[in-house]
Short mmCIF file of C-alpha atoms and ligand atoms in Angstrom, two decimals:
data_model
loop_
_atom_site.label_atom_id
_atom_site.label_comp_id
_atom_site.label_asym_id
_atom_site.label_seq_id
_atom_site.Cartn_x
_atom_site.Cartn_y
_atom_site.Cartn_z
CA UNK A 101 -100.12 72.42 -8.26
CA UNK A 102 -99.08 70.34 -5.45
CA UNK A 103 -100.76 70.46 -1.95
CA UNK A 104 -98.55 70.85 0.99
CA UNK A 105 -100.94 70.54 3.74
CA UNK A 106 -98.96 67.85 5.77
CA UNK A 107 -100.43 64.10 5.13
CA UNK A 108 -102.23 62.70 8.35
CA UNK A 109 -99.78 60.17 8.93
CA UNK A 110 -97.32 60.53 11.43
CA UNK A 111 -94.17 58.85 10.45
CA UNK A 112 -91.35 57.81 13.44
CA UNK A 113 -88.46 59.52 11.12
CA UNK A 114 -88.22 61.49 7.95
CA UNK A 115 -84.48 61.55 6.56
CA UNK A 116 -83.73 63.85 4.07
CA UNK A 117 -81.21 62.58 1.49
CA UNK A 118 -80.39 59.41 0.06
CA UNK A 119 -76.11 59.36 -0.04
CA UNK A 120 -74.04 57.21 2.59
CA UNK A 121 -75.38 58.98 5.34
CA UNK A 122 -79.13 58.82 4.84
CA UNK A 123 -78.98 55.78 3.32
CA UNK A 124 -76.83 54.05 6.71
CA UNK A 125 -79.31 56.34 9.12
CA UNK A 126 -82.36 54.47 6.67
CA UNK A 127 -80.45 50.68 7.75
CA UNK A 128 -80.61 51.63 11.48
CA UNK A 129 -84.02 53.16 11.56
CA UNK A 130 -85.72 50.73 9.83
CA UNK A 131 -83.72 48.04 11.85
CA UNK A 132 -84.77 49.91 14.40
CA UNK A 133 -88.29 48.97 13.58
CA UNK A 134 -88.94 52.72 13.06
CA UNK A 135 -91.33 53.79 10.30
CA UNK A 136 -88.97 55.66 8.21
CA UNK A 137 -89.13 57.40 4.88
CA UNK A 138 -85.98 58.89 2.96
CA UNK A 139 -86.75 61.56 0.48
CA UNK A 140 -84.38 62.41 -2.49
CA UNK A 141 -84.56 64.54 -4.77
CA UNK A 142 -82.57 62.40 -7.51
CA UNK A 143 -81.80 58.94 -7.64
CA UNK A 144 -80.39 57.11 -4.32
CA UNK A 145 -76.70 57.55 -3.94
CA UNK A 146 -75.53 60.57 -3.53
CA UNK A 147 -71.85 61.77 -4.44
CA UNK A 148 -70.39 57.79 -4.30
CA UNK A 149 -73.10 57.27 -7.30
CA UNK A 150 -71.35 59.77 -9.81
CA UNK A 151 -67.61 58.36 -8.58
CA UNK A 152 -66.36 55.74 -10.83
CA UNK A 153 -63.63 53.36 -7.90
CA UNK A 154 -63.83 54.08 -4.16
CA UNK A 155 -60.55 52.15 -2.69
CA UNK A 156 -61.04 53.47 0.89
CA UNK A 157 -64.07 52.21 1.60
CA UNK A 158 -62.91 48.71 4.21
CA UNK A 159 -64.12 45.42 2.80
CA UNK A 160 -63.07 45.61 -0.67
CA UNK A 161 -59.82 45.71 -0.75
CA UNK A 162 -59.70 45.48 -4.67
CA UNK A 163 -62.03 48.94 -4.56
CA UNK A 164 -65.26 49.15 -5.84
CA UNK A 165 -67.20 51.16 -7.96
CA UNK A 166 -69.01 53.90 -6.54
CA UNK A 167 -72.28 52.99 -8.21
CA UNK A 168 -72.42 49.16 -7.24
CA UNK A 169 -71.88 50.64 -3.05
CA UNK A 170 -74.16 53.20 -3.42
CA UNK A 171 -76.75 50.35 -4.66
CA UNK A 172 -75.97 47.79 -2.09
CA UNK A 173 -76.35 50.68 0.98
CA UNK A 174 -80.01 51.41 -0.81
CA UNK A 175 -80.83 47.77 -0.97
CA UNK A 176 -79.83 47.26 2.21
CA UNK A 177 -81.82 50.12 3.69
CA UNK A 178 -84.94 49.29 1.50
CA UNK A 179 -84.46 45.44 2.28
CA UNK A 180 -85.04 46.22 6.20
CA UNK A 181 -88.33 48.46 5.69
CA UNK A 182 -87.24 51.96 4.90
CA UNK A 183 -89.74 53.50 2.24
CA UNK A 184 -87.49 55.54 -0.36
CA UNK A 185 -88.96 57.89 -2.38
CA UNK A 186 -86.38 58.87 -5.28
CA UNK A 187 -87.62 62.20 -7.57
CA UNK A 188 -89.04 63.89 -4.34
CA UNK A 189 -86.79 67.35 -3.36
CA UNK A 190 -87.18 68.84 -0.21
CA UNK A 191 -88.32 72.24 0.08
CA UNK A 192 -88.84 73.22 3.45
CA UNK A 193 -89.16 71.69 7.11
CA UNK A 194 -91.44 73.05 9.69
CA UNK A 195 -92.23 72.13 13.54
CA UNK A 196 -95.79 71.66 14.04
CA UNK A 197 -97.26 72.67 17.31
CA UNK A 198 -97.99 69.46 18.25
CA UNK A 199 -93.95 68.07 18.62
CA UNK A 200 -93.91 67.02 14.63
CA UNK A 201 -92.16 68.10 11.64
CA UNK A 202 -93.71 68.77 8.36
CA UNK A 203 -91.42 68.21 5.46
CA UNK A 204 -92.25 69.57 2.54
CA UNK A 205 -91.68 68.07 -0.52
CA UNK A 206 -92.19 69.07 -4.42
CA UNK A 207 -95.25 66.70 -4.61
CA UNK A 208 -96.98 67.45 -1.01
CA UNK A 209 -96.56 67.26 2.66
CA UNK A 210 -95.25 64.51 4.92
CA UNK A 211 -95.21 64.77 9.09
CA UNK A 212 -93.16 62.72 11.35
CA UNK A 213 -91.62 63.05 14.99
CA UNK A 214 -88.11 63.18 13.94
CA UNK A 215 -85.70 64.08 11.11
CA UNK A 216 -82.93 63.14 9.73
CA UNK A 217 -81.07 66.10 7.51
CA UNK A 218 -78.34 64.06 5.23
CA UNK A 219 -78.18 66.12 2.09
CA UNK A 220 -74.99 66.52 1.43
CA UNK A 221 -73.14 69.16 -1.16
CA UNK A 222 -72.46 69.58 -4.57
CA UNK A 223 -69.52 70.75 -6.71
CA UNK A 224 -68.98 74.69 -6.38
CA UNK A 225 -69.16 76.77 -9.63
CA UNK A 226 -66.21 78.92 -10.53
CA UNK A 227 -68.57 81.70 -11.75
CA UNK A 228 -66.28 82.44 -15.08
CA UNK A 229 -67.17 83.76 -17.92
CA UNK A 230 -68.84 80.59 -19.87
CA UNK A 231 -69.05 78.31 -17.36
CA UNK A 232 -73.20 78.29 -17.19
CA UNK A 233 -73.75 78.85 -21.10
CA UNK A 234 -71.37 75.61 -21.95
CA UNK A 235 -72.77 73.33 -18.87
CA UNK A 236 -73.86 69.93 -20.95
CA UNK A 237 -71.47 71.34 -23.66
CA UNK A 238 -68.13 70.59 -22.56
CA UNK A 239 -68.30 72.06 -18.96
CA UNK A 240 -69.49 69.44 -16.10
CA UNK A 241 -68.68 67.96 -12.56
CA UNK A 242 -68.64 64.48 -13.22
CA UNK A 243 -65.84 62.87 -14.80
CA UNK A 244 -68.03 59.20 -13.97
CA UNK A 245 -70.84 60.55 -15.94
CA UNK A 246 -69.28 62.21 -18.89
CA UNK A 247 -65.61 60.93 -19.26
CA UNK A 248 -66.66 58.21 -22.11
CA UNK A 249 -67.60 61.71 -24.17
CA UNK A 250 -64.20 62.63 -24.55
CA UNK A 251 -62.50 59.88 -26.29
CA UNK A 252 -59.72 60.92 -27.74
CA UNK A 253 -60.14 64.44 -27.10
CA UNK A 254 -58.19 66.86 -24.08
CA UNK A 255 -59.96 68.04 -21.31
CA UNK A 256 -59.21 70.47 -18.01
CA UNK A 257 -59.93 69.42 -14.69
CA UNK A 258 -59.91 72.46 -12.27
CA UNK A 259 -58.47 71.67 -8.71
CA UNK A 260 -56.08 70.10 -7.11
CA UNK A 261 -57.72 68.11 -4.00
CA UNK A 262 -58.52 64.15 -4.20
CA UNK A 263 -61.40 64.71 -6.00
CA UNK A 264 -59.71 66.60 -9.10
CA UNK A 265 -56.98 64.60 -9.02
CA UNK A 266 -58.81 61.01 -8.71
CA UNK A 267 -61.48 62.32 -11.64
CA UNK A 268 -58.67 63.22 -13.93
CA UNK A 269 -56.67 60.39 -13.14
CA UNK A 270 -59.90 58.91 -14.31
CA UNK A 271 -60.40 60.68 -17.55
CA UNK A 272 -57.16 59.71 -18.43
CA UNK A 273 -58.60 56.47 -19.66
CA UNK A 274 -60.80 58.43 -22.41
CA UNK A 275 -58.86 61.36 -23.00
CA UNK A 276 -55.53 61.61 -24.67
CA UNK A 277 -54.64 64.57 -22.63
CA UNK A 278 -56.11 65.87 -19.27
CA UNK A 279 -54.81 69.10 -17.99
CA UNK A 280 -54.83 69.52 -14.11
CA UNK A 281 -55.44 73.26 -13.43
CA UNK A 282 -54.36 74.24 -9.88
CA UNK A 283 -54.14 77.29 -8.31
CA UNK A 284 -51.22 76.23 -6.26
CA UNK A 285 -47.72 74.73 -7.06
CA UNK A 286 -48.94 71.62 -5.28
CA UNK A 287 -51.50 69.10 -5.08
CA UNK A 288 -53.62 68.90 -1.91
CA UNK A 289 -54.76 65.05 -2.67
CA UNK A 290 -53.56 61.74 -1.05
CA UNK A 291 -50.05 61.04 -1.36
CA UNK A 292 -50.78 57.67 -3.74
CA UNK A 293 -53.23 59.55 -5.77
CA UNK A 294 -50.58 62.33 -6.34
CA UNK A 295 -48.06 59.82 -7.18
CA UNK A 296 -50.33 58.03 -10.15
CA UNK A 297 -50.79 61.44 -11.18
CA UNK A 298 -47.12 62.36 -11.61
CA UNK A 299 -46.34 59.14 -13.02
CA UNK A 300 -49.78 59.30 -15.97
CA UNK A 301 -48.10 60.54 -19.02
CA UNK A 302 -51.32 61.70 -20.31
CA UNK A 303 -51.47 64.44 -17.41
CA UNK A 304 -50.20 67.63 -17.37
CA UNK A 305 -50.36 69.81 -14.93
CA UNK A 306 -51.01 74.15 -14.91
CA UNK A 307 -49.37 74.94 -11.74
CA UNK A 308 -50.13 78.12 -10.03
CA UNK A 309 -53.25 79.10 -11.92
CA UNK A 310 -56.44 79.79 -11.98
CA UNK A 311 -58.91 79.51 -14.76
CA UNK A 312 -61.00 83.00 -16.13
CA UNK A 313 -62.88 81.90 -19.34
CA UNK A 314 -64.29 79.22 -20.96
CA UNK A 315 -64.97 79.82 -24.63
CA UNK A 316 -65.78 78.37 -27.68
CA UNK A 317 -69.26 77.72 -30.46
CA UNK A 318 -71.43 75.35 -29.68
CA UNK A 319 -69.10 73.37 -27.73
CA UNK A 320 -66.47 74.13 -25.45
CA UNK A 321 -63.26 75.04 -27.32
CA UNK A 322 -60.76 76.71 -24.84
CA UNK A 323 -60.09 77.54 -21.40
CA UNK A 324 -58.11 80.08 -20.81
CA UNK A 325 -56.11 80.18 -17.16
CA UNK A 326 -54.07 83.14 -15.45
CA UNK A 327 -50.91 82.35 -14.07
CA UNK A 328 -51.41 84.14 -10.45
CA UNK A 329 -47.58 84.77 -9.69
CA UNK A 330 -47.19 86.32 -13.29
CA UNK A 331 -50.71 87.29 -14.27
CA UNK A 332 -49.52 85.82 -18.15
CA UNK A 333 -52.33 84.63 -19.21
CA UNK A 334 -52.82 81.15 -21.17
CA UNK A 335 -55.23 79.35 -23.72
CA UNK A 336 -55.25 75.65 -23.38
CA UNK A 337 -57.20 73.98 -26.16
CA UNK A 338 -59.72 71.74 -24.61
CA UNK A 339 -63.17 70.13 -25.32
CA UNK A 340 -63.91 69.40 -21.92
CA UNK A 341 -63.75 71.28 -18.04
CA UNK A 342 -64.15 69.37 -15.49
CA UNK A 343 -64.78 71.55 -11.70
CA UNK A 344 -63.61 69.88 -8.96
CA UNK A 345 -62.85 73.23 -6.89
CA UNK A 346 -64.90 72.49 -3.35
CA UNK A 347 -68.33 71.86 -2.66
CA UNK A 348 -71.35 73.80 -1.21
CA UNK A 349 -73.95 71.79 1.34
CA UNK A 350 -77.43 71.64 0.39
CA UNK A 351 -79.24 73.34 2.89
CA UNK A 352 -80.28 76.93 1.50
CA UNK A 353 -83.78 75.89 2.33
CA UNK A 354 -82.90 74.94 5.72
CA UNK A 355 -81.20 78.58 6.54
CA UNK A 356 -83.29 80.22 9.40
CA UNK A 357 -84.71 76.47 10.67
CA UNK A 358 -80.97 75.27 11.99
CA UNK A 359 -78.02 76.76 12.43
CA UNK A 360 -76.15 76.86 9.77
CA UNK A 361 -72.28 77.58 10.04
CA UNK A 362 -70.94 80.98 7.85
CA UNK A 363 -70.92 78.65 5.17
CA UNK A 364 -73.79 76.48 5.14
CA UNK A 365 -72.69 73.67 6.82
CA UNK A 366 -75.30 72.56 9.34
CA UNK A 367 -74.14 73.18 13.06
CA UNK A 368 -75.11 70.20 15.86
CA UNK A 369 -73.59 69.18 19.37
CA UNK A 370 -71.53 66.16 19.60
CA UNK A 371 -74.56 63.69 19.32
CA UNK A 372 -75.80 65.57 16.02
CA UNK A 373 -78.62 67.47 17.28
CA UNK A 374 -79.57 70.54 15.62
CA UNK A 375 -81.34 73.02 17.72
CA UNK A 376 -84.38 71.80 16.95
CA UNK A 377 -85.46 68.69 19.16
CA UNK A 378 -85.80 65.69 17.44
CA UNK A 379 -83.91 66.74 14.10
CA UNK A 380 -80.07 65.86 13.56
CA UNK A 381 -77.77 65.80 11.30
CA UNK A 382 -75.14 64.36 9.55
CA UNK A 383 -72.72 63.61 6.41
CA UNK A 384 -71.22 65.90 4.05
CA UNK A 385 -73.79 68.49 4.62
CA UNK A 386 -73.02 68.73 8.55
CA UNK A 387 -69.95 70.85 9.76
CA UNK A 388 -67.82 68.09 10.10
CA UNK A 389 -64.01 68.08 9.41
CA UNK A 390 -64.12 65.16 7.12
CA UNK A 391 -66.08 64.70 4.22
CA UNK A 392 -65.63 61.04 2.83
CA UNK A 393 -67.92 57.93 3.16
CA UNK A 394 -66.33 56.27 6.17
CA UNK A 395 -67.35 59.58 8.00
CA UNK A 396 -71.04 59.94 6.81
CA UNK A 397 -72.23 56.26 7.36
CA UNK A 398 -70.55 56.74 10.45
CA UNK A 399 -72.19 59.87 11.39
CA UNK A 400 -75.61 58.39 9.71
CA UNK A 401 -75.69 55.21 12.68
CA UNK A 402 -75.39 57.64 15.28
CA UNK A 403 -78.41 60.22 13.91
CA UNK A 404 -80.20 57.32 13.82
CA UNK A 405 -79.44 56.17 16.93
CA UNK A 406 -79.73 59.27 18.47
CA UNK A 407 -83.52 59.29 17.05
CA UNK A 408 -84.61 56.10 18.37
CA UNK A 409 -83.56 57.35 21.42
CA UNK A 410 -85.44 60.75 20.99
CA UNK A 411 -88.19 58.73 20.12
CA UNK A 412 -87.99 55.90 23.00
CA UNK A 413 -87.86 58.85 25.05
CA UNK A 414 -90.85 60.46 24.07
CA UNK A 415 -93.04 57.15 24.16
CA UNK A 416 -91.95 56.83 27.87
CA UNK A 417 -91.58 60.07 29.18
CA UNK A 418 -89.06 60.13 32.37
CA UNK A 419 -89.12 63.62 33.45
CA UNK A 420 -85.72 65.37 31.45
CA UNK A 421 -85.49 62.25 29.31
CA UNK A 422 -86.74 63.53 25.66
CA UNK A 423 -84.75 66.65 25.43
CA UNK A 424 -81.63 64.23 26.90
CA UNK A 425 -82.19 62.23 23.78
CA UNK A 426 -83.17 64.18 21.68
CA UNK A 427 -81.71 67.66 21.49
CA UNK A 428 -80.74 70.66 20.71
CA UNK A 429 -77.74 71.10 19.81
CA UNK A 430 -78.40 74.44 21.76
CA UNK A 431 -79.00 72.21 24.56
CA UNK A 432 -75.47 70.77 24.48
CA UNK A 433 -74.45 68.18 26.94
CA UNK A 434 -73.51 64.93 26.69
CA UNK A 435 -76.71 63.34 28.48
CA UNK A 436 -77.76 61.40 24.78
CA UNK A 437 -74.83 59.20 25.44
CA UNK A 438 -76.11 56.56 27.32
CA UNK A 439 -78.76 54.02 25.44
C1 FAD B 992 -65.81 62.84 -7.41
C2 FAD B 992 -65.88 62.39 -5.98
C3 FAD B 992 -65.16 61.27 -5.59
C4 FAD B 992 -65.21 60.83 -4.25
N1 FAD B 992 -64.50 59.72 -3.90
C5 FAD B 992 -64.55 59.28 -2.62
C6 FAD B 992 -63.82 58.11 -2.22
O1 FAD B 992 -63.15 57.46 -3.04
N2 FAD B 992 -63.90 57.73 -0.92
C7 FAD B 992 -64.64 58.42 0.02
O2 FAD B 992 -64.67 58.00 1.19
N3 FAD B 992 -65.34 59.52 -0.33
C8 FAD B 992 -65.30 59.96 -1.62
N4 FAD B 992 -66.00 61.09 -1.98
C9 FAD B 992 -66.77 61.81 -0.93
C10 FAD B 992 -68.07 61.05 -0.64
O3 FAD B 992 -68.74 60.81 -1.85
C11 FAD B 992 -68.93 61.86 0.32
O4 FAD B 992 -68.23 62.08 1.51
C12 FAD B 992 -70.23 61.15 0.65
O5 FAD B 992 -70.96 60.86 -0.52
C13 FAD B 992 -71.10 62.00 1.59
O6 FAD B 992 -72.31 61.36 1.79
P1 FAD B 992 -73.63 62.16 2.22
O7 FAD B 992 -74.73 61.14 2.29
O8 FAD B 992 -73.37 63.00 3.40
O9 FAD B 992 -73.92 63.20 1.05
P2 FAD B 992 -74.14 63.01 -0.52
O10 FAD B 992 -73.40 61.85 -1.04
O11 FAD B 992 -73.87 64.35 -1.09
O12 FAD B 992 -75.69 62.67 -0.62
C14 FAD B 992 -76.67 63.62 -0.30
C15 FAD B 992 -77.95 63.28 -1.03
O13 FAD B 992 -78.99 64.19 -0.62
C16 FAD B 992 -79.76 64.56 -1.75
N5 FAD B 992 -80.40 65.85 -1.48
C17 FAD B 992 -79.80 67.05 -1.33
N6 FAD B 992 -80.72 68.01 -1.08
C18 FAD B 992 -81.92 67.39 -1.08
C19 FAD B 992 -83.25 67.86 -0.89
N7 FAD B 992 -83.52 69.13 -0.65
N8 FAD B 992 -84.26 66.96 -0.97
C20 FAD B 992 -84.01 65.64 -1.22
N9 FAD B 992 -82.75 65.15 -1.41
C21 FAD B 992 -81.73 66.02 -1.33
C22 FAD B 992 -78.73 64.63 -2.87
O14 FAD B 992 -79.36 64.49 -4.14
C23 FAD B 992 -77.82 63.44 -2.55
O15 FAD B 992 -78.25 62.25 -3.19
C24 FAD B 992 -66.00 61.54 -3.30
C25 FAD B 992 -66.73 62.66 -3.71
C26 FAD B 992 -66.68 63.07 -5.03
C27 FAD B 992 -67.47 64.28 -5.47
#
């Protein structure tokens, strides 16, 4: 049984989440000379860490692969004095009566004076028919982690954004067929990723429909897709389906604590406060219209930032000065702005 009666030690800032954003908020903190801590519940890396080239990121013009950046950021972040504890989920956050936050983890209790929340999303489910019985059997949302299973063999990818077409663009170098399964009669992704798609051989693409079951014995066998113009329905023989159909944030646990948006996504002023003082937000998980890397390390400086100042503020209280720095979102205002 674990004990979550908050440790004794008061930490400067807890960040929750170890992707792009947490990880850049851990650089600044900790350069910062902040004691920080960044709690994740798997390994460090986030979404980048499961994506096999990232071309958009500036300074490597050649690309690079997701996992090599996602170790570099953690490096970096660890290398300046940010403790990270990997294998530690989040479970709840609470504000103490004396100004702190307890964050609750799976193994106990930590307390500091600010928080970070940088926890980012994860691939919807469809909800169809065999989707949960064949997931580690032919049904996944990681082309990085699980392409070099499919040698040889045809898979589905379901979507038709960057991230479908990018992963099956992807599987393409394993597979000898990938199916692109979109609900539409075109692609939402990049224009250059669209054209390596139309110009793959190996891809074929299910225009205007939607998939309704996934069958098969002890591996995945079939999915079968419904043509939404015509309702025909059709059975494409595959061994693999790959989801790439939107993402939910991570922050069921954090419902009732900050605003949430009406679909999770956590709602903050300009400066990334949350209505709670002292806790901000930012990344994928914060209702922001971008989700990509550039955005979240972006957004990850400024929480930071904005917490050092919450914090500076605090140790040298000018009358007005703390909630200026440090929030709410409910606050609103632009008075954070100045360092
Ligand atoms: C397949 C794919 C390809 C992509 N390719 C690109 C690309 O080429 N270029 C680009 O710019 N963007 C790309 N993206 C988007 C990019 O990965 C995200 O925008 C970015 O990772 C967001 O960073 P983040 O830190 O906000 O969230 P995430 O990367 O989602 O990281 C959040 C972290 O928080 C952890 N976490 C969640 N809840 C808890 C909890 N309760 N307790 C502890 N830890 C928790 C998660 O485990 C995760 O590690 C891609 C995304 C995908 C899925």
């Amino acid at each position: 049984m674990t004990d979550s009666t908050p440790s004794t030690d008061i930490l400067d800032v807890i960040i929750v989440g170890a992707g792009p954003a947490g990880l850049t908020a851990g650089i600044y903190c900790s350069r910062g000379r902040l004691r920080t801590a960044i709690l994740e519940r798997n390994m460090a890396g986030g979404q980048i860490a499961l994506t096999e080239l990232v071309e958009n990121y500036p300074g490597f013009p050649e690309g690079i692969s997701g996992f090599d950046l996602s170790e570099k950021m953690k490096d970096q972040a660890v290398q300046f004095g940010a403790e990270l504890r990997e294998i530690e989920a989040v479970t709840a956050l609470r504000a103490e009566p004396d100004g702190c936050y307890s964050v609750v983890t799976d193994r106990g209790a930590l307390r500091a004076r600010s928080v970070i929340l940088a926890p980012g999303v994860e691939g919807r489910r469809s909800g169809i028919p065999g989707e949960a019985e064949f997931i580690g059997r032919g049904v996944s949302w990681c082309a990085t982690c699980d392409g070099a299973l499919y040698r040889g063999r045809t898979v589905a990818v379901v979507g038709g954004g960057d991230s479908a077409v990018e992963e099956g663009l992807f599987l393409t170098k394993f597979a000898d067929k990938v199916y692109l399964v979109h609900r539409r009669d075109e692609l939402r992704a990049a224009p250059i990723a669209r054209e390596r798609a139309f110009a793959n051989p190996k891809m074929e693409f299910v225009w205007d429909s939607v998939p309704r079951r996934i069958d098969g014995d002890q591996m995945v066998e079939a999915l079968e897709v419904e043509n939404v113009k015509t309702h025909e329905m059709r059975t494409l023989p595959v061994n693999g389906v790959f989801m790439y159909i939107g993402q939910l944030p991570n922050t069921t646990w954090l419902k009732d604590i900050v605003d949430l948006d009406e679909q999770g996504f956590i709602v903050t002023d300009g400066y990334l406060r949350t209505k709670l003082p002292g806790v901000f937000a930012c990344g994928d998980a914060h209702a922001n219209p971008l989700k990509q890397i550039a955005m979240a390390i972006g957004e990850g400086a400024l929480a930071a930032i904005q917490a050092q100042r919450y914090l500076d503020a605090l140790d040298s209280p000018v009358p007005g000065a703390a909630s200026a720095a440090g929030g709410s979102a409910a606050a609103g205002g632009s008075a954070a702005a100045p360092a």
